[in-house]
Amino acid sequence: MGPAEVAAGAAMAAGDGIRVLLFGPASEMGEVAEGVEVVDSPISISKAAEPAAAVRSTPEASIVRAWRAVSAGDAQALVSGGSTGAALAAGLFNVKRAKGIYRPALALPLPVPGHPVTLLDVGANTEVRSEHLVQFAFMGAAFMSTVLGVDKPRVALLSNGEEETKGTPLVLETHRILAESGTLNFIGNVEGRHITNGEVDVVVTDGFTGNIALKLIEAVSEATVDIVDTAIKSNARSRLAGRLLAPAIREAEEAIDPEGAGGAYLLGLRHLGVVPHGRFTRYGVSQAIMLAARGVREDVIERTHAELEAGHALRPSRDRPSSDAAATVPSRT
Amino acid sequence: MGPAEVAAGAAMAAGDGIRVLLFGPASEMGEVAEGVEVVDSPISISKAAEPAAAVRSTPEASIVRAWRAVSAGDAQALVSGGSTGAALAAGLFNVKRAKGIYRPALALPLPVPGHPVTLLDVGANTEVRSEHLVQFAFMGAAFMSTVLGVDKPRVALLSNGEEETKGTPLVLETHRILAESGTLNFIGNVEGRHITNGEVDVVVTDGFTGNIALKLIEAVSEATVDIVDTAIKSNARSRLAGRLLAPAIREAEEAIDPEGAGGAYLLGLRHLGVVPHGRFTRYGVSQAIMLAARGVREDVIERTHAELEAGHALRPSRDRPSSDAAATVPSRT
């Protein structure tokens, strides 16, 4: 997703009435639409860099400047088209955690036709403790109800079996806490098929498992469409019919296209962030900007805080927030 | 998968020249084919039971009697159509671990058209240590080369990113050991898309992540075929064409049908076990029996031992094998 494609997506969102501040190399953006204001920021952090170190050492990087603009009130939310790690690290340094939050999480609305399902964490936290997963559950539920308009979202834990006895010790402990929470519509453990059949709205897991799950879902759905397509084309009798079917296949592909959902929501900071997939085109970028705008309009941050408070899931203020995940989480090995 | 369906699958395998001893309720099996010998065992362990306790308290259960027959040399391998947990627990009690093995693992050949990929562990061990994952890598490679005939299988770790810096501390440590092993064709970390695009032959992970991955793959591929099918049927222009396409769609469904692969291989015991999926029909049962027979013919157990020895990955004989996973593995929380 190059600067010109991001600028084109910004133009689409601006056409829908959203004011966009665009940080990036002005010289690579092409012509910029009305409603889009470019802040020339030619320095960027690549995907390969170690995010925290790169963010610290590069205060003029576009992602750092963009978060600073949000922090200063020049914008209400951030959409990052670059490295997810850099967006997260720069967010932590420049806008900080929301009050009472242990760890931000990446929440992704999955393109399940007919019933979007939000999966979190899809990669912000490789290792977590149960109090983190409990907060992810509340954060995901608040996102689903405020931004996606799902009333009393059904929240579940991703596990290796539906039974409450299934899972790692971490999952078992989180299950117990969520089952006792009272304010959340917690429906227990789920497996793969619940994600695709519409029986759950929010699926909670750690960022390691969630990232693997997300990439598997994308890869398997794409590969399956390819398999059907190949079967159609390899059969002489169906080849002609296949041409008539092209619009229907394209419709199916669009239904499972991640771009429509706009990308992952970065929950748990004092301001909103949305991280579209690196492969997105201008359409996906425009959807990401609209998703961010919807979160601002619906005041997702205040409402998430209220739900966490009602569920007694806020971090006690005497706890010092941990700035380094690796240093505070016991090893699995 | 009822006793009659299992008996029908056994009949299909017997037709291919495999002698089958069938343990289960004789009265529910219907007519039994030539080459199938029924040992009436009306007591069974249900999926809901706690496997280890049920196996200990029910010596006459069909799964326990079947493993005892294998242990006594009356059969060379076991195929279980019942609870996976019971098959694993009864195997551990009645045939024991193979020499030098820490933990048995469930290895599943995934139905990726054109290039089968073996995923392990898909559920035998919810929590593991790095020496377990290292053995799974060797066990999976030996299975892939001996039973599935793949020369120098490419082995990878499932992680939240391809880079060697990605993963939990457990994945990072296992990565380091496998990279230094020398005898294994270790290609590093993989994500979802490598599983579907043929770049890897054996994918190693813990039983929690592997079980979640397996069920996601099944659910997403089925749901995607349904989405394409619905798109075809909802479009007036393509409905007629859709009828012509039915054979091609069916062909695609068969290509991704898990029954063809026969189910999961239980690796690491002194005798072979194969666990077909609970939803399988007689065809899947017959494939599972053939898979077991192929493992016996190819002497997968001896050859796995040889590969583990060459890779210095056998459990040192001074270590006592652990009989209870939960008691020996540090908690993740």
XYZ file of C-alpha atoms in Angstrom:
666
model
C 0.000 0.000 0.000
C 2.042 2.947 -1.281
C 1.539 6.632 -0.444
C -0.472 7.230 -3.633
C -2.893 4.426 -2.760
C -3.307 5.747 0.788
C -3.907 9.259 -0.588
C -6.547 7.849 -2.940
C -8.256 6.086 -0.005
C -8.117 9.329 1.981
C -9.769 11.098 -0.944
C -12.627 8.560 -0.910
C -13.169 9.124 2.828
C -12.953 12.897 2.373
C -15.678 12.579 -0.249
C -17.839 11.146 2.540
C -17.248 14.233 4.665
C -14.342 13.103 6.830
C -11.482 15.581 7.259
C -8.166 13.758 6.770
C -4.679 14.844 7.850
C -2.233 12.828 5.776
C 1.330 12.199 7.054
C 3.765 10.803 4.510
C 6.013 11.681 1.559
C 4.055 14.418 -0.255
C 6.108 13.875 -3.400
C 4.813 10.289 -3.756
C 1.141 10.982 -3.172
C 0.095 12.328 -6.520
C -2.726 14.825 -6.624
C -4.494 15.263 -3.320
C -8.255 15.637 -3.026
C -10.188 18.420 -1.334
C -10.710 17.688 2.359
C -7.300 16.009 2.637
C -4.486 18.031 4.214
C -0.980 16.712 3.631
C 1.705 17.077 6.292
C 4.882 16.207 4.411
C 6.654 13.469 6.413
C 9.159 11.697 4.170
C 10.718 9.605 6.971
C 9.038 6.249 7.578
C 9.689 3.174 9.753
C 9.943 -0.047 7.785
C 8.275 -3.330 8.750
C 11.687 -4.890 9.354
C 12.729 -2.448 12.100
C 12.441 -3.338 15.775
C 9.386 -1.150 16.501
C 10.121 0.249 19.974
C 13.745 1.160 19.180
C 12.819 2.634 15.790
C 10.038 4.750 17.287
C 12.301 6.065 20.056
C 15.123 6.948 17.697
C 13.000 8.476 14.919
C 10.817 11.267 16.330
C 10.274 12.613 12.811
C 8.884 9.336 11.430
C 5.443 9.781 9.873
C 3.764 7.385 12.331
C 5.214 9.263 15.331
C 4.168 12.642 13.950
C 0.680 11.354 13.184
C 0.160 10.036 16.722
C 1.497 13.317 18.126
C -1.101 15.159 16.060
C -3.813 12.947 17.581
C -2.400 13.478 21.043
C -2.381 17.268 20.498
C -6.027 17.222 19.414
C -5.371 18.062 15.742
C -7.055 14.774 14.832
C -9.397 12.481 16.766
C -8.115 9.091 15.600
C -5.224 7.534 13.715
C -5.197 5.212 10.701
C -1.828 3.594 10.000
C -1.004 2.128 6.620
C 2.476 1.049 7.699
C 4.037 -1.386 10.143
C 1.563 -2.581 12.794
C 4.349 -2.896 15.346
C 5.455 0.698 14.761
C 1.858 1.960 14.991
C 1.453 0.180 18.318
C 4.816 1.273 19.738
C 4.379 4.886 18.622
C 0.866 4.889 20.097
C 2.118 3.616 23.441
C 4.833 6.288 23.561
C 2.804 9.219 22.283
C -0.790 8.815 23.431
C -0.374 6.260 26.285
C -2.815 3.688 27.594
C -6.370 4.650 28.451
C -7.076 4.847 32.181
C -7.304 1.433 33.820
C -6.012 -0.498 30.795
C -3.226 -3.081 31.194
C -2.442 -3.610 27.523
C -3.802 -2.363 24.199
C -5.087 -5.076 21.865
C -5.750 -5.370 18.148
C -9.384 -6.232 17.435
C -10.214 -7.413 13.928
C -13.757 -7.597 12.518
C -13.603 -10.776 10.402
C -15.448 -10.790 7.100
C -17.919 -13.577 7.900
C -20.836 -12.926 5.521
C -24.028 -12.029 7.380
C -22.554 -11.821 10.853
C -19.267 -10.029 11.493
C -17.188 -11.566 14.276
C -14.523 -9.575 16.089
C -11.350 -11.494 16.940
C -8.899 -10.051 19.461
C -5.999 -9.900 20.183
C -4.721 -10.520 16.639
C -1.128 -9.642 17.414
C -0.365 -6.822 19.838
C 0.518 -9.139 22.767
C 2.348 -12.405 22.134
C 1.982 -13.383 25.786
C -0.688 -12.335 28.219
C -2.073 -12.951 31.691
C -5.707 -13.675 32.552
C -6.452 -10.076 33.604
C -5.362 -8.998 30.112
C -7.664 -11.490 28.403
C -10.516 -10.406 30.684
C -10.002 -6.794 29.601
C -9.804 -7.856 25.953
C -13.234 -9.462 26.399
C -14.751 -6.216 27.704
C -12.899 -4.091 25.138
C -14.082 -6.345 22.302
C -17.665 -6.274 23.556
C -17.646 -2.478 23.834
C -16.217 -2.170 20.304
C -18.795 -4.582 18.907
C -21.737 -2.795 20.508
C -20.672 0.831 19.973
C -18.867 0.724 16.619
C -20.553 -2.257 14.936
C -23.962 -1.824 16.577
C -24.372 -5.365 17.921
C -26.579 -5.390 21.008
C -25.324 -7.460 23.962
C -22.565 -9.113 21.951
C -21.905 -12.777 22.727
C -18.310 -13.071 23.951
C -16.297 -16.304 23.941
C -12.793 -17.615 24.511
C -11.000 -19.395 21.675
C -9.969 -22.831 22.940
C -9.200 -26.407 21.941
C -12.720 -27.538 22.778
C -16.076 -26.134 23.808
C -16.122 -27.752 27.246
C -15.146 -25.450 30.112
C -12.475 -28.010 31.080
C -10.629 -27.437 27.786
C -7.723 -25.065 27.400
C -4.387 -23.993 28.836
C -4.302 -22.970 32.511
C -4.511 -19.373 31.232
C -7.739 -20.101 29.335
C -9.246 -22.039 32.265
C -8.541 -19.170 34.677
C -9.879 -16.524 32.281
C -12.972 -18.655 31.686
C -13.655 -18.772 35.428
C -13.283 -14.996 35.847
C -15.463 -14.162 32.825
C -18.150 -16.661 33.863
C -18.354 -14.905 37.234
C -18.239 -11.363 35.832
C -21.998 -11.000 35.505
C -22.115 -7.933 33.264
C -20.720 -9.581 30.146
C -22.697 -11.866 27.803
C -20.054 -14.608 28.121
C -20.981 -17.820 26.300
C -17.909 -19.947 27.123
C -15.313 -21.535 24.850
C -15.571 -21.695 21.076
C -13.729 -23.484 18.255
C -13.339 -22.725 14.558
C -16.851 -23.612 13.489
C -18.465 -21.128 15.888
C -16.544 -18.339 14.212
C -17.994 -19.197 10.813
C -21.535 -20.156 11.834
C -22.633 -16.947 13.545
C -22.910 -18.282 17.090
C -20.509 -15.730 18.566
C -19.789 -11.992 18.164
C -16.482 -11.495 19.991
C -13.727 -14.137 20.164
C -10.977 -13.532 22.723
C -7.473 -15.011 22.634
C -3.824 -14.074 23.131
C -1.989 -12.258 20.339
C 0.089 -15.304 19.356
C -2.891 -17.614 18.819
C -5.025 -14.777 17.420
C -2.420 -13.784 14.852
C -2.022 -17.402 13.708
C -5.822 -17.784 13.552
C -6.297 -14.597 11.539
C -3.682 -15.559 8.959
C -5.086 -19.094 8.690
C -8.591 -17.758 8.109
C -7.348 -15.475 5.326
C -5.181 -18.150 3.699
C -7.747 -20.955 3.867
C -10.634 -18.872 2.542
C -8.513 -17.639 -0.374
C -7.160 -21.111 -1.122
C -10.662 -22.604 -1.039
C -12.009 -20.076 -3.548
C -9.012 -20.984 -5.739
C -9.756 -24.706 -5.401
C -13.382 -24.227 -6.471
C -12.242 -21.987 -9.318
C -9.672 -24.538 -10.491
C -12.215 -27.356 -10.328
C -14.602 -25.317 -12.486
C -11.925 -24.485 -15.042
C -10.521 -28.016 -15.240
C -13.856 -29.498 -16.218
C -14.679 -29.120 -19.919
C -18.407 -29.252 -19.275
C -18.281 -26.569 -16.620
C -15.797 -24.240 -18.271
C -18.481 -22.470 -20.282
C -20.803 -22.348 -17.290
C -17.896 -20.977 -15.311
C -17.818 -17.885 -17.473
C -21.464 -17.217 -16.661
C -20.599 -17.677 -13.013
C -17.735 -15.205 -12.859
C -19.941 -12.481 -11.305
C -21.157 -14.868 -8.586
C -17.616 -16.015 -7.752
C -16.540 -12.381 -7.616
C -19.465 -11.655 -5.271
C -18.339 -14.484 -2.999
C -14.790 -13.167 -3.038
C -16.043 -9.715 -2.084
C -18.099 -11.143 0.774
C -14.957 -12.598 2.364
C -12.665 -9.732 1.335
C -11.010 -8.277 4.461
C -10.936 -4.784 2.925
C -14.635 -4.189 3.542
C -14.153 -4.421 7.302
C -11.456 -1.720 7.252
C -8.795 -3.494 9.309
C -7.956 -3.980 12.963
C -9.006 -1.596 15.732
C -6.279 -0.697 18.183
C -8.167 -0.671 21.488
C -6.949 0.485 24.871
C -5.107 3.726 24.123
C -6.377 7.213 25.022
C -7.162 7.768 21.355
C -8.374 5.496 18.611
C -6.208 3.710 16.104
C -7.116 1.590 13.089
C -4.582 -0.605 11.309
C -5.608 -1.706 7.810
C -3.920 -4.751 6.268
C -0.704 -3.962 4.385
C -2.227 -5.465 1.218
C -5.256 -3.175 1.172
C -6.080 -0.999 -1.808
C -7.572 2.507 -1.650
C -10.978 0.981 -0.915
C -9.706 -0.719 2.246
C -7.972 2.496 3.324
C -11.214 4.451 2.925
C -13.072 1.795 4.966
C -10.411 2.031 7.689
C -10.842 5.815 7.868
C -14.634 5.451 8.112
C -14.229 2.823 10.845
C -12.031 5.242 12.806
C -14.549 8.066 12.320
C -17.395 5.824 13.509
C -15.429 5.011 16.667
C -14.965 8.731 17.382
C -18.634 9.533 16.751
C -19.778 6.647 18.962
C -17.252 7.576 21.663
C -15.963 4.037 21.883
C -13.217 4.959 24.361
C -15.540 6.405 27.016
C -18.031 3.588 26.551
C -15.325 0.934 26.789
C -14.174 2.517 30.038
C -17.737 2.454 31.373
C -18.144 -1.245 30.532
C -14.805 -2.150 32.116
C -15.825 -0.219 35.223
C -19.233 -1.915 35.418
C -17.510 -5.279 35.087
C -14.877 -4.444 37.726
C -12.206 -5.149 35.124
C -10.208 -1.913 35.275
C -6.595 -2.076 36.346
C -6.355 -0.933 39.970
C -4.600 2.440 40.031
C -1.889 1.209 42.421
C -0.597 -1.199 39.691
C 2.139 0.316 37.619
C 1.467 -0.320 33.943
C 4.171 -2.490 32.426
C 6.030 -0.880 29.576
C 7.710 -4.068 28.420
C 5.687 -7.221 27.853
C 8.652 -9.557 27.744
C 9.920 -8.407 31.102
C 6.673 -8.894 33.002
C 5.183 -12.107 31.665
C 6.393 -15.488 32.903
C 7.870 -17.685 30.218
C 5.818 -20.542 28.828
C 8.802 -22.845 28.545
C -19.698 -42.703 13.325
C -21.746 -45.648 14.641
C -20.622 -49.280 14.911
C -22.345 -50.190 11.620
C -20.455 -47.445 9.753
C -17.164 -48.525 11.292
C -17.904 -52.149 10.344
C -18.640 -51.036 6.786
C -15.320 -49.178 6.647
C -13.553 -52.246 8.001
C -15.183 -54.282 5.235
C -13.798 -51.881 2.617
C -10.281 -52.209 4.055
C -10.652 -56.006 4.303
C -11.552 -55.980 0.612
C -8.089 -54.453 0.051
C -6.473 -57.382 1.845
C -6.095 -55.950 5.357
C -7.087 -58.263 8.216
C -9.252 -56.323 10.689
C -10.032 -57.177 14.312
C -13.128 -55.193 15.235
C -13.841 -54.314 18.897
C -17.334 -52.999 19.628
C -20.968 -53.954 20.148
C -21.457 -56.911 17.750
C -25.231 -56.509 17.906
C -25.011 -53.013 16.341
C -22.614 -53.833 13.528
C -24.938 -55.458 11.032
C -23.520 -58.084 8.741
C -19.740 -58.364 8.913
C -17.570 -58.871 5.846
C -15.048 -61.630 5.244
C -11.620 -60.677 6.585
C -13.167 -58.811 9.540
C -13.150 -60.600 12.885
C -15.475 -59.150 15.517
C -14.522 -59.224 19.205
C -17.778 -58.326 20.924
C -17.055 -55.369 23.278
C -20.304 -53.630 24.168
C -18.754 -51.285 26.750
C -17.512 -47.977 25.372
C -16.076 -44.739 26.798
C -18.010 -41.641 25.769
C -16.462 -38.383 24.599
C -17.697 -36.627 27.730
C -15.794 -38.845 30.169
C -12.485 -37.710 31.712
C -10.241 -39.976 29.600
C -7.567 -41.119 32.070
C -10.046 -41.908 34.863
C -12.447 -43.658 32.480
C -9.685 -45.786 30.982
C -8.378 -46.791 34.421
C -11.814 -47.722 35.736
C -13.081 -49.530 32.631
C -10.679 -52.320 31.662
C -13.382 -53.927 29.516
C -13.986 -50.814 27.394
C -13.587 -51.521 23.666
C -10.696 -49.036 23.274
C -8.777 -50.635 26.167
C -9.328 -54.152 24.825
C -8.270 -53.078 21.333
C -5.000 -51.530 22.571
C -4.346 -54.653 24.671
C -4.751 -56.757 21.525
C -2.143 -54.584 19.792
C 0.154 -54.808 22.796
C -0.199 -58.614 22.804
C 0.696 -58.830 19.121
C -2.768 -59.874 17.905
C -2.811 -56.732 15.761
C -0.030 -54.415 14.540
C -1.812 -51.060 14.819
C -4.962 -49.497 16.239
C -7.650 -47.386 14.583
C -10.027 -45.673 17.007
C -13.401 -44.400 15.917
C -14.277 -43.115 19.381
C -13.039 -40.441 21.774
C -9.546 -39.175 20.894
C -8.769 -38.561 24.549
C -9.701 -42.133 25.465
C -7.645 -43.549 22.569
C -4.626 -41.549 23.760
C -5.059 -42.386 27.456
C -5.664 -46.091 26.790
C -2.634 -46.156 24.486
C -0.413 -44.597 27.155
C -1.581 -47.129 29.759
C -1.560 -50.228 27.571
C 1.234 -49.921 25.027
C 3.402 -47.164 26.621
C 5.671 -44.616 24.991
C 8.243 -45.669 22.426
C 11.818 -45.635 23.727
C 13.223 -42.120 24.079
C 9.899 -40.346 23.540
C 8.739 -37.621 25.948
C 5.159 -37.312 24.728
C 3.026 -38.864 21.998
C 1.547 -36.368 19.521
C -1.330 -36.350 17.059
C -0.139 -35.706 13.506
C -2.781 -34.798 10.946
C -2.210 -34.856 7.189
C -4.244 -31.839 6.025
C -6.160 -32.127 2.767
C -4.337 -29.413 0.843
C -4.882 -30.336 -2.820
C -1.642 -31.280 -4.583
C 0.627 -31.154 -1.539
C -0.420 -32.752 1.747
C 0.882 -30.930 4.819
C 1.182 -32.688 8.170
C 0.229 -30.582 11.188
C 1.223 -31.731 14.676
C 0.387 -31.713 17.540
C -3.350 -31.284 16.834
C -4.476 -31.959 20.367
C -2.636 -34.565 22.446
C -0.660 -32.010 24.514
C -2.255 -28.725 25.547
C 1.049 -27.522 27.003
C 4.540 -28.504 25.984
C 8.210 -27.704 26.476
C 10.759 -27.072 23.741
C 12.180 -30.632 23.884
C 8.664 -31.893 23.136
C 8.250 -29.626 20.119
C 11.698 -30.666 18.890
C 10.651 -34.332 19.042
C 7.366 -33.517 17.298
C 9.415 -32.017 14.464
C 11.426 -35.236 14.053
C 8.370 -37.456 14.494
C 6.423 -35.472 11.908
C 9.322 -35.586 9.451
C 9.688 -39.357 9.880
C 5.941 -39.845 9.365
C 5.944 -37.655 6.265
C 8.880 -39.463 4.655
C 8.012 -43.066 5.580
C 4.206 -43.102 5.431
C 3.498 -40.317 2.930
C 6.648 -40.787 0.832
C 7.895 -37.183 0.908
C 11.675 -37.047 0.543
C 13.508 -34.700 2.978
C 10.297 -33.074 4.216
C 10.501 -29.342 4.901
C 9.731 -28.811 8.593
C 8.577 -25.495 10.101
C 7.247 -23.992 13.320
C 3.826 -22.349 13.306
C 4.262 -18.787 14.583
C 2.871 -15.261 14.490
C 5.316 -14.217 11.812
C 7.965 -15.684 9.516
C 10.879 -13.830 11.096
C 12.952 -15.877 13.540
C 12.334 -13.161 16.139
C 8.594 -13.878 16.117
C 6.875 -16.153 18.602
C 6.482 -16.987 22.272
C 9.647 -17.742 24.257
C 8.794 -21.427 23.689
C 8.761 -20.969 19.908
C 11.958 -18.902 19.955
C 13.801 -21.555 21.977
C 12.519 -24.420 19.800
C 13.491 -22.466 16.697
C 17.051 -22.111 17.970
C 17.366 -25.842 18.761
C 15.898 -26.966 15.422
C 18.058 -24.524 13.456
C 21.130 -26.059 15.101
C 20.000 -29.685 14.731
C 21.625 -30.218 11.362
C 19.878 -33.451 10.358
C 16.413 -31.963 9.883
C 15.313 -29.929 6.858
C 14.151 -27.060 9.084
C 12.921 -24.028 7.145
C 11.986 -21.713 10.036
C 8.656 -20.164 11.034
C 5.525 -20.290 8.902
C 2.098 -18.626 8.959
C -1.260 -19.642 7.493
C -0.446 -18.975 3.863
C 2.533 -21.339 3.841
C 0.216 -24.167 4.874
C -2.009 -23.614 1.842
C 0.629 -22.733 -0.771
C 2.773 -25.854 -0.622
C 5.930 -24.277 0.828
C 6.092 -26.621 3.809
C 5.537 -30.352 4.497
C 5.453 -30.581 8.304
C 4.100 -27.814 10.576
C 4.944 -28.120 14.271
C 3.049 -26.509 17.141
C 1.666 -27.247 20.604
C -1.594 -29.194 20.920
C -3.614 -26.128 21.984
C -2.655 -24.004 18.987
C -2.688 -27.012 16.643
C -6.165 -28.069 17.666
C -7.488 -24.533 17.189
C -5.731 -24.321 13.811
C -7.106 -27.662 12.617
C -10.692 -26.780 13.498
C -10.343 -23.325 11.906
C -9.025 -24.846 8.693
C -11.960 -27.265 8.528
C -14.562 -24.647 9.396
C -13.240 -21.936 7.072
C -12.845 -24.224 4.060
C -16.382 -25.574 4.505
C -17.841 -22.113 5.070
C -16.063 -20.764 1.985
C -17.447 -23.511 -0.264
C -20.893 -22.639 1.148
C -20.382 -18.932 0.418
C -19.451 -19.648 -3.200
C -22.383 -22.044 -3.493
C -24.808 -19.473 -2.049
C -23.491 -16.763 -4.363
C -24.071 -19.055 -7.348
C -27.592 -19.964 -6.256
C -28.641 -16.409 -5.398
C -27.862 -15.131 -8.878
C -30.628 -15.837 -11.415
C -28.189 -15.788 -14.308
C -25.837 -18.250 -12.679
C -28.407 -20.616 -11.190
C -28.717 -22.636 -14.391
C -24.969 -22.626 -14.896
C -24.663 -23.717 -11.282
C -26.424 -26.957 -12.082
C -23.869 -27.726 -14.769
C -21.182 -26.953 -12.241
C -22.379 -29.298 -9.516
C -19.807 -31.971 -10.444
C -16.940 -29.459 -10.307
C -18.070 -28.106 -6.932
C -18.326 -31.680 -5.672
C -14.813 -32.348 -6.957
C -13.533 -29.307 -5.044
C -15.302 -30.486 -1.913
C -13.709 -33.902 -2.275
C -10.267 -32.355 -2.704
C -10.562 -30.665 0.679
C -12.490 -33.504 2.351
C -10.562 -34.657 5.442
C -11.818 -38.245 4.996
C -9.405 -38.964 2.162
C -6.413 -38.445 4.455
C -7.709 -41.017 6.963
C -7.347 -38.975 10.149
C -4.640 -38.214 12.661
C -1.643 -40.431 13.317
C -0.851 -41.031 16.967
C 2.949 -40.911 16.996
C 5.300 -41.785 19.836
C 3.839 -44.996 21.287
C 5.384 -48.454 20.890
C 2.642 -49.286 18.401
C 0.802 -47.279 15.828
C -2.533 -45.577 16.319
C -4.755 -43.706 13.860
C -7.646 -41.524 14.988
C -10.181 -40.726 12.263
C -12.469 -37.726 12.721
C -15.696 -38.483 14.619
C -17.730 -37.290 11.603
C -16.144 -39.696 9.134
C -18.228 -42.115 7.073
C -17.198 -45.678 6.144
C -14.904 -44.255 3.454
C -12.881 -42.283 6.010
C -12.719 -45.334 8.285
C -11.350 -47.460 5.446
C -8.750 -44.754 4.665
C -7.738 -44.676 8.346
C -7.219 -48.458 8.339
C -5.105 -48.253 5.167
C -3.055 -45.417 6.697
C -2.386 -47.596 9.756
C -1.433 -50.563 7.558
C 0.940 -48.374 5.528
C 2.658 -47.257 8.746
C 3.177 -50.882 9.774
C 4.513 -51.895 6.352
C 6.895 -48.935 6.267
C 7.981 -49.535 9.862
C 7.397 -45.926 10.822
C 8.185 -46.563 14.500
C 11.703 -47.912 13.925
C 12.454 -45.275 11.346
C 11.208 -42.480 13.598
C 13.489 -43.768 16.333
C 16.427 -43.780 13.938
C 15.762 -40.162 12.892
C 15.422 -39.013 16.496
C 18.686 -40.756 17.321
C 20.494 -39.217 14.346
C 19.221 -35.796 15.430
C 20.213 -36.344 19.091
C 16.583 -35.681 20.027
C 15.833 -38.821 22.053
C 14.920 -38.429 25.697
C 17.982 -39.316 27.803
C 17.260 -42.589 29.609
C 17.925 -41.052 33.044
C 14.851 -38.796 32.601
C 11.713 -40.304 34.018
C 8.869 -39.951 31.547
C 6.100 -37.768 32.924
C 2.738 -39.489 33.208
C 0.778 -36.322 33.873
C 1.161 -33.306 31.646
C -0.558 -30.856 33.970
C 1.710 -31.706 36.864
C 4.992 -31.284 35.009
C 4.504 -28.261 32.806
C 4.854 -24.747 34.187
C 1.709 -22.683 33.953
C 1.436 -20.039 31.261
C -0.383 -17.638 33.555
